[in-house]
XYZ file of C-alpha atoms in Angstrom:
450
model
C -38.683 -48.120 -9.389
C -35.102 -49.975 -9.838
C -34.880 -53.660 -10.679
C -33.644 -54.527 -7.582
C -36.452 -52.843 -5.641
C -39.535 -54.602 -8.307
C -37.213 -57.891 -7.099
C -37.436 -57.199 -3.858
C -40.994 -55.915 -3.855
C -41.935 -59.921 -5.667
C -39.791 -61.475 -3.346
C -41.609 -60.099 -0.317
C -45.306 -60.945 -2.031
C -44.043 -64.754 -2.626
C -43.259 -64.763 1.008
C -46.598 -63.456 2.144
C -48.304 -66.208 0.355
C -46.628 -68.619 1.611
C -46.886 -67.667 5.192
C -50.699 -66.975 4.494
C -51.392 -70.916 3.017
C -48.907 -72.464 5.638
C -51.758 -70.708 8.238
C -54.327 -72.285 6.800
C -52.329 -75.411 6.792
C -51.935 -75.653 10.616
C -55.298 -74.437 10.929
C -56.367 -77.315 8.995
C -53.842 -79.470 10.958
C -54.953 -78.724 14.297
C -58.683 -79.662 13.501
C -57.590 -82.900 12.029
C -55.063 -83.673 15.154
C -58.415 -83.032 17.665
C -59.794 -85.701 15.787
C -57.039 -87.793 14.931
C -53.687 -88.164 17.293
C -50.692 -87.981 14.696
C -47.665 -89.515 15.525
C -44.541 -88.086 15.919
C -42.710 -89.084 12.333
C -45.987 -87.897 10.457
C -45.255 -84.481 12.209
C -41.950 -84.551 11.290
C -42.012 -84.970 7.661
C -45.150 -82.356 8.120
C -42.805 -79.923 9.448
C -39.695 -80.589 7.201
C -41.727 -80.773 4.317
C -42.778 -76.899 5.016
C -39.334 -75.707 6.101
C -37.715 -77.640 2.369
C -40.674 -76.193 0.388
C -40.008 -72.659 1.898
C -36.301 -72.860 1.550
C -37.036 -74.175 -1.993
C -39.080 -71.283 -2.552
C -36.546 -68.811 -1.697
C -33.560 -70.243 -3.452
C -35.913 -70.776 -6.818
C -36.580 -66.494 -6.416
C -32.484 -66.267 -6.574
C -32.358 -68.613 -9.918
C -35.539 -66.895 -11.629
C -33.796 -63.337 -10.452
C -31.405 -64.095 -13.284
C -34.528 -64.638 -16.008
C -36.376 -61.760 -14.689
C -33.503 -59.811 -15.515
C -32.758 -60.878 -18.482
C -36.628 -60.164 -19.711
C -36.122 -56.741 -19.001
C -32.962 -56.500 -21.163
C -34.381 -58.076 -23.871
C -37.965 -55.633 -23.489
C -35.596 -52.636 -23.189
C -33.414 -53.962 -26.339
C -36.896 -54.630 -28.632
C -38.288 -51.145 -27.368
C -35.333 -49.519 -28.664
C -35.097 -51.620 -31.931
C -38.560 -50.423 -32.694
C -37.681 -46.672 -32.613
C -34.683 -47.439 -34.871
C -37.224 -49.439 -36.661
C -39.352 -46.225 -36.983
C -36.811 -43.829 -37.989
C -35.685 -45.876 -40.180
C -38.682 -46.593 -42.372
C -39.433 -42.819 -42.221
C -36.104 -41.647 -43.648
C -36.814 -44.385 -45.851
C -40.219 -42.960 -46.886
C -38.548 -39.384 -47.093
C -35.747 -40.391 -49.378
C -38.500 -42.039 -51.641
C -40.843 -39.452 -52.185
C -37.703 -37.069 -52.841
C -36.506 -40.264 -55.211
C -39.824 -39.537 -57.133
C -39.405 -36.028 -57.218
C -35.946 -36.070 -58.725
C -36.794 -38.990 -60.851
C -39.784 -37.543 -62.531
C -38.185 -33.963 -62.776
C -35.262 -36.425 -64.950
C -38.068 -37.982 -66.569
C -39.979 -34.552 -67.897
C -36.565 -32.832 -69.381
C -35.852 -36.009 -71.458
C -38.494 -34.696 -74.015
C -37.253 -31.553 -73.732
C -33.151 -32.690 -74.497
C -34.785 -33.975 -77.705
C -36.195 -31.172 -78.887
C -32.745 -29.447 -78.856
C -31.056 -28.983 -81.937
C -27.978 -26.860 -81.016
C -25.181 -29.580 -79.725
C -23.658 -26.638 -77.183
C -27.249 -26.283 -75.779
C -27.669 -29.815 -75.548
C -24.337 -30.811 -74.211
C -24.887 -28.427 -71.613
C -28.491 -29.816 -70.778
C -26.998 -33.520 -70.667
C -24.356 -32.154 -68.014
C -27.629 -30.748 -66.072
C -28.948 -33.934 -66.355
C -26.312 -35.973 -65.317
C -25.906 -34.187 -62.396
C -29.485 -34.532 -61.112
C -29.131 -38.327 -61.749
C -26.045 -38.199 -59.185
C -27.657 -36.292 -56.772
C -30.351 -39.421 -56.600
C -27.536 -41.537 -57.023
C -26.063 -39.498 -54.106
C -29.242 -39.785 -51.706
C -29.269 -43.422 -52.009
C -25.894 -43.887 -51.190
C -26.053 -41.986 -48.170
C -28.927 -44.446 -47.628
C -27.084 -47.363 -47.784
C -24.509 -46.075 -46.079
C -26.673 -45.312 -42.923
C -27.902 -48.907 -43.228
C -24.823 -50.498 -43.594
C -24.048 -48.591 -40.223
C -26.747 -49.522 -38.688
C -26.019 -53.360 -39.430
C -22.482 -53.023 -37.721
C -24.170 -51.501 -34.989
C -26.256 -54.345 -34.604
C -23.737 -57.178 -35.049
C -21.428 -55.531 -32.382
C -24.982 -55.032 -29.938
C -25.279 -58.979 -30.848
C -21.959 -59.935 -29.879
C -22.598 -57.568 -26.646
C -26.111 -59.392 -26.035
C -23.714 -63.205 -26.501
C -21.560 -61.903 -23.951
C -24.343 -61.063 -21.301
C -26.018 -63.728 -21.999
C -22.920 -66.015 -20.873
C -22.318 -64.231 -17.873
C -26.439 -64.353 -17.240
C -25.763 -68.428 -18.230
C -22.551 -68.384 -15.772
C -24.789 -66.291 -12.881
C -27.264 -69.274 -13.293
C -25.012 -72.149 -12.916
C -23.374 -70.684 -9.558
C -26.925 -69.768 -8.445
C -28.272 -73.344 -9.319
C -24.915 -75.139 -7.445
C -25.394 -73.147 -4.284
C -29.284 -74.087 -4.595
C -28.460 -77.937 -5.333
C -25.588 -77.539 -2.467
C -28.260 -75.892 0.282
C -31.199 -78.732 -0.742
C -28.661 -81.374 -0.601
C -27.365 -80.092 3.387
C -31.322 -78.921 4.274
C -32.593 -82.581 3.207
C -29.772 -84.689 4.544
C -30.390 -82.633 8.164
C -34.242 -82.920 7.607
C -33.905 -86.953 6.978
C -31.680 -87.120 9.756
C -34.597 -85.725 12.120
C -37.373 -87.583 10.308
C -35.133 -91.079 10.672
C -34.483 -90.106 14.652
C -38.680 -89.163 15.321
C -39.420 -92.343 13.603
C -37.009 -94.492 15.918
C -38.572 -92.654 18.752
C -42.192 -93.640 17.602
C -41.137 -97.102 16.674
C -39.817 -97.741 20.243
C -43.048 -96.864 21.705
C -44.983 -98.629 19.423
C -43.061 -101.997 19.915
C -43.520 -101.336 23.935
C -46.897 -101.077 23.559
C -47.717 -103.847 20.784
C -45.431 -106.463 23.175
C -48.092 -105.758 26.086
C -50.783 -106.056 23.778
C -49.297 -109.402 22.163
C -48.886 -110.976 25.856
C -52.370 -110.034 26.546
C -53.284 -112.099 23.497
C -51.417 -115.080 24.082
C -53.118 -115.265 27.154
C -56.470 -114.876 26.241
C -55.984 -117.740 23.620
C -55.051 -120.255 25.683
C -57.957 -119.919 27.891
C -60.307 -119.897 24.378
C -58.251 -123.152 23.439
C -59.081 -125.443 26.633
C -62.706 -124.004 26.594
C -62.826 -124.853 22.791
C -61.914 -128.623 23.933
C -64.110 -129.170 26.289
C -66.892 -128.348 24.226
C -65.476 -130.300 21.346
C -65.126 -133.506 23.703
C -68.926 -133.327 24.727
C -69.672 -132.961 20.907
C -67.830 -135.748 19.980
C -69.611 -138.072 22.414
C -73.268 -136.607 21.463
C -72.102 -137.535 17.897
C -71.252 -140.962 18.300
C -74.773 -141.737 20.304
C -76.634 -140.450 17.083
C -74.599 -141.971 14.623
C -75.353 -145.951 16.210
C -79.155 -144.865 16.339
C -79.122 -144.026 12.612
C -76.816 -147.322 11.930
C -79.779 -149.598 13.168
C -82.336 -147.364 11.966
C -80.776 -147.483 8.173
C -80.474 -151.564 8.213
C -83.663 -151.566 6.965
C -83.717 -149.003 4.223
C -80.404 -150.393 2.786
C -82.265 -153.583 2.014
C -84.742 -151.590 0.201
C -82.047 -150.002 -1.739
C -80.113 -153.144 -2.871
C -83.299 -154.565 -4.049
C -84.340 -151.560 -6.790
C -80.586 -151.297 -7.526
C -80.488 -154.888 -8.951
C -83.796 -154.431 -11.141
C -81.959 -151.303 -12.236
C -78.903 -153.376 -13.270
C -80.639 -155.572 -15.114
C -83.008 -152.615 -17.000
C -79.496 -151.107 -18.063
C -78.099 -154.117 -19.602
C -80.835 -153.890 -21.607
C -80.235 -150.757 -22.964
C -77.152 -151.556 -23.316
C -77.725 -154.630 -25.971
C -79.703 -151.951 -27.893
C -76.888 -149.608 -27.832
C -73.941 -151.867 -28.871
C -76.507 -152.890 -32.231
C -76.541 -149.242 -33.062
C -73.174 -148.737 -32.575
C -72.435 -151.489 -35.242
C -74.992 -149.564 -37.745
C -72.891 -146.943 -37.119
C -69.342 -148.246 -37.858
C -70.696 -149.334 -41.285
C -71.846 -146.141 -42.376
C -68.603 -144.799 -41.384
C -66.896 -147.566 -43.324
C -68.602 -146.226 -46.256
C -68.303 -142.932 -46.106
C -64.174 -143.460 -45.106
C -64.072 -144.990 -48.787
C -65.369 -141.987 -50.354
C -63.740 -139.985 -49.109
C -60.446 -141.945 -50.167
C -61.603 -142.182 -53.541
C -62.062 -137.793 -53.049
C -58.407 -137.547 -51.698
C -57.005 -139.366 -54.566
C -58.763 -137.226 -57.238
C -57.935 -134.014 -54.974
C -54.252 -134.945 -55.127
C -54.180 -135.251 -58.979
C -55.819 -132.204 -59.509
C -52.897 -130.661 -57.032
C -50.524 -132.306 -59.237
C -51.750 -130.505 -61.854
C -52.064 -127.003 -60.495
C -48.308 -127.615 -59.514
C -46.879 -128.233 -62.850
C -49.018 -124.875 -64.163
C -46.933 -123.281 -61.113
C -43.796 -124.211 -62.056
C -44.914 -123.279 -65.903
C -45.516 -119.560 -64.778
C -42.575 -119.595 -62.630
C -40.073 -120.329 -65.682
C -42.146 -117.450 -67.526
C -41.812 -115.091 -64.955
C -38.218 -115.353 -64.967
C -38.172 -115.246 -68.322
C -39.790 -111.884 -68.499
C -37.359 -111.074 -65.232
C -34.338 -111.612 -67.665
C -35.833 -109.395 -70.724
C -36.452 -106.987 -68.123
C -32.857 -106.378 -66.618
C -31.638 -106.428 -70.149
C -33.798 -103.993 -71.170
C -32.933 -101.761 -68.010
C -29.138 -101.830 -68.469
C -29.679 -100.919 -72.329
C -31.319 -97.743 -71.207
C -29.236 -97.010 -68.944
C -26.213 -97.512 -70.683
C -27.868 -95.249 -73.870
C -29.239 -92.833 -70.888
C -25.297 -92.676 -70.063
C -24.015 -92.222 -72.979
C -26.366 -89.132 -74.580
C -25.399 -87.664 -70.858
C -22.003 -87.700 -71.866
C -22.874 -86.415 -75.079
C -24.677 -83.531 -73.397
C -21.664 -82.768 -71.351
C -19.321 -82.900 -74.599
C -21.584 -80.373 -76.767
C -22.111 -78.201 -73.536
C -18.210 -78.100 -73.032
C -17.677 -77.544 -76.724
C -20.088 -74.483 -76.743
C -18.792 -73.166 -73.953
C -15.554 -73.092 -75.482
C -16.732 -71.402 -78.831
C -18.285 -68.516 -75.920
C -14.489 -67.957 -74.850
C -13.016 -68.257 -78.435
C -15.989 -65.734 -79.856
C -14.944 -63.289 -76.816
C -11.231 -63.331 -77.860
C -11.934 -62.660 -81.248
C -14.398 -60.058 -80.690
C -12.214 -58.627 -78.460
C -8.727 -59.154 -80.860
C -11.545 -57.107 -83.496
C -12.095 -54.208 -81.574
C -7.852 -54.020 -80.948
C -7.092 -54.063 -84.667
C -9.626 -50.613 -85.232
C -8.325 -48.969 -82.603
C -4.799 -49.462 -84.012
C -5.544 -48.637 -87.195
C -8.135 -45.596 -85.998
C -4.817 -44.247 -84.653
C -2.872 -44.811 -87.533
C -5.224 -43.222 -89.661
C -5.914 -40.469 -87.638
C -3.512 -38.048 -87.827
C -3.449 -38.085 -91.693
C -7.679 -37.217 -91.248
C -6.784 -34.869 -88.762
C -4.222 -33.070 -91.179
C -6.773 -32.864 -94.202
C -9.631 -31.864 -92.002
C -7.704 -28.888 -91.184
C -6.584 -28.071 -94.950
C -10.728 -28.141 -95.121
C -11.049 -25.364 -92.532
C -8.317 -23.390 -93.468
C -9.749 -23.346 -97.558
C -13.407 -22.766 -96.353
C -12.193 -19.965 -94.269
C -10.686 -18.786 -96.985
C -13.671 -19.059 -99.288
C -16.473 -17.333 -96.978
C -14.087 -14.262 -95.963
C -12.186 -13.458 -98.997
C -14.524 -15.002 -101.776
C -17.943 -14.633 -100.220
C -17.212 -11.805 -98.093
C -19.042 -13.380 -95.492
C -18.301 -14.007 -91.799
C -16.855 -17.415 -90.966
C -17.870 -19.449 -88.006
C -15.904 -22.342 -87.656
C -16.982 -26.048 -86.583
C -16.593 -27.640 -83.242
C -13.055 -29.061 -83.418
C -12.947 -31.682 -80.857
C -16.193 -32.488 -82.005
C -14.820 -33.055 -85.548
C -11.767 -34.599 -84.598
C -13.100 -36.736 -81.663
C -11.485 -40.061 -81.305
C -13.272 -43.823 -81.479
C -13.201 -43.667 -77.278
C -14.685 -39.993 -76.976
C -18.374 -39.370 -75.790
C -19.703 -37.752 -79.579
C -18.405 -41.060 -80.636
C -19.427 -43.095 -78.444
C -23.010 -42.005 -79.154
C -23.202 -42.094 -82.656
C -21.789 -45.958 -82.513
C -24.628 -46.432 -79.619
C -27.400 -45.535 -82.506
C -25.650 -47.061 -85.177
C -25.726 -50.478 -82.948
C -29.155 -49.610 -81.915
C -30.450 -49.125 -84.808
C -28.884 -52.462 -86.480
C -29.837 -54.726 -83.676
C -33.749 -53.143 -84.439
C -32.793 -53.860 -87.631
C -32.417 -57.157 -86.952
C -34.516 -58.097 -84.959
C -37.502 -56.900 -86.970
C -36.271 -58.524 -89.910
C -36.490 -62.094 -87.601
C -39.686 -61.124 -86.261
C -41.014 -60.985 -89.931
C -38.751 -63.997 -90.777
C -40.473 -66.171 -88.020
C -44.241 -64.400 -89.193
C -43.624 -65.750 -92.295
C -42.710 -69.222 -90.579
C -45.768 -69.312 -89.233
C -48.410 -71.352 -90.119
C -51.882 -69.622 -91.127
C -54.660 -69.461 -87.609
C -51.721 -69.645 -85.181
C -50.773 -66.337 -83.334
């Protein structure tokens, strides 16, 4: 199946679900409008809210299209990556275990070059060797080279996979504007409709609330002059009761004024009693007011006090403050300076590197020049040598003469026989060396340490 068909195919399910819940919506909707009459702006924004979420719907398939899409790539590009992955790592474990191989063929025929004591035979095994050393060499070139290969494969497939994924970016941008542009037109037609259904219902509904108002007034009125009536006959029941009660509480007020006075007198009483307390009171007060003086004034000394040992420590503390900063800059300024001493020393041995490198180098010029000065005059007497020991062993001896390797003889200070036998002179004076300052520091050594 094609990606546009799987599209299609989930494009086609989406719609199906929808359809199926907006079914059970308005089957939901008609049981509640038996029950309940809705009016018509409710079913308006009930039916534009389905036709927006369905057109919402279908223009969020067209913008995910673009992701769905791009999912695929990517699971097509990682399925792919892991094969290369896979025969990768196995050429990888091929070229190793023949790596081992080689190497530990190398490995076995060192002993074997040692044991050789003609230099043809050995020369001849070293060229053997050397060559088995560049065919591993060899192998993990080829290696690399695949590698490196494979890496400019996959910075061009990145650059490819940038490239789609701006156009994917660009697809989804035009996508999203035409969405944002159909939304916009769909919910500036769909308020339109909503605002006209509820101007409709709000015509009606003032018609019928104006009738209903009238109705109202009327019935108010009528409540208001049967409301007075009653309220006149109340009034007139009241004022019958109230002048009964006015000469039926003559009599009890008289009572009243009566205990009220031998109250009045009863409280003044109390209140002669109360005013000779009070006076008790104001004394003790007195008293205790003077104390407390007298507590403020040794309270306030004692402050005094505390206030000069403040100011005591506060002239200390800055004291210390002082010795403090001074102390600071003097390390710093001596933390400064052996910095620049560091820098100086590290500069001047750096310079004794370069100087020890020129000389070394201005050494090795010198013997070559006079190597080759000196060289043909040893080349001349070496052959003076031949020439008489030839002559000794066939005319003297009366034996056969085999003659010396020449270029072996004669080999300059560059060539590989010399080159050698410098190697294991060096060698052998840097083991030298170095076991004469491993018993130099054994010695240095103080007894129980390792």
């Amino acid at each position: 199946m094609s990606r546009e068909q799987r599209i299609a195919a989930r494009r086609s399910r989406i719609v199906e679900k929808i359809a199926t819940l907006h079914a059970g919506e308005a089957t939901g909707d008609d049981k509640i409008v038996s029950k309940e009459e809705l009016g018509k702006g409710r079913q308006q924004v009930s039916d534009s809210r389905s036709r927006l979420l369905k057109l919402k719907i279908e223009r969020d398939l067209d913008v995910s299209a673009v992701r769905v899409t791009g999912d695929e790539r990517e699971s097509q590009r990682r399925s792919k990556e892991e094969e290369e992955r896979q025969v990768l790592r196995e050429c990888l474990l091929t070229e190793a275990e023949s790596s081992v191989q080689l190497n530990a063929e190398v490995a076995g025929r060192w002993g074997h070059l040692f044991r050789l004591e003609v230099p043809q035979e050995l020369h001849k095994e070293m060229l053997s060797q050397q060559g088995a050393c560049d065919t591993i060499v060899a192998s993990k070139d080829a290696i690399i080279a695949a590698m490196r290969l494979q890496l400019h494969d996959k910075d061009d497939e990145y650059v490819r996979m940038l490239k789609q994924q701006g156009e994917d970016v660009d697809l989804l941008l035009l996508n999203m504007g035409k969405q944002l542009e159909e939304m916009q037109t769909a919910y500036r037609n769909e308020l339109a409709q909503i605002d006209g259904a509820y101007m409709q219902e709000r015509a009606g509904v003032l018609k019928s609330n104006r009738a209903e108002v009238e109705g109202l007034f009327d019935k108010r009125s009528s409540a208001e002059q049967a409301f007075l009536e009653r309220y006149m006959a109340a009034a007139e029941a009241y004022e019958r009761q109230l002048e009964d009660l006015r000469c039926a509480d003559a009599e009890d007020y008289n009572l009243l004024k009566v205990r009220l006075e031998t109250d009045i007198q009863t409280l003044e009483q109390h209140l002669e009693s109360m005013r000779a307390a009070y006076q008790l009171n104001q004394e003790k007060l007195d008293y205790n007011y003077r104390v407390l003086l007298e507590r403020d004034a040794e309270n306030q000394a004692t402050i005094t006090q505390q206030k000069r040992k403040i100011s005591k420590q506060r002239d200390l503390l800055s004291t210390l403050m002082q010795r403090y900063s001074q102390h600071e800059k003097k390390f710093a300024e001596a933390n400064m300076r052996l910095t620049e001493e560091y820098k100086r020393i590290t500069e001047h041995f750096k310079d004794l590197q370069a100087k020890f490198s020129h000389f070394q180098q201005a050494d090795l010029n010198k013997y070559q020049a006079i190597w080759q000065m000196k060289q043909e005059e040893v080349h001349a007497v070496a052959h003076k040598l031949l020439a008489a020991d030839h002559v000794i062993h066939e005319q003297q001896l009366g034996w056969q003469w085999r003659g010396p390797d020449e270029d072996a003889l004669l080999a300059g200070p560059h060539s590989p026989q010399a080159t050698r036998t410098l190697a294991g002179s060096r060698k052998k004076s840097s083991s030298q060396k170095a076991g004469s300052e491993i018993g130099e520091s054994n010695e240095e050594m103080p007894d129980g340490q390792p």
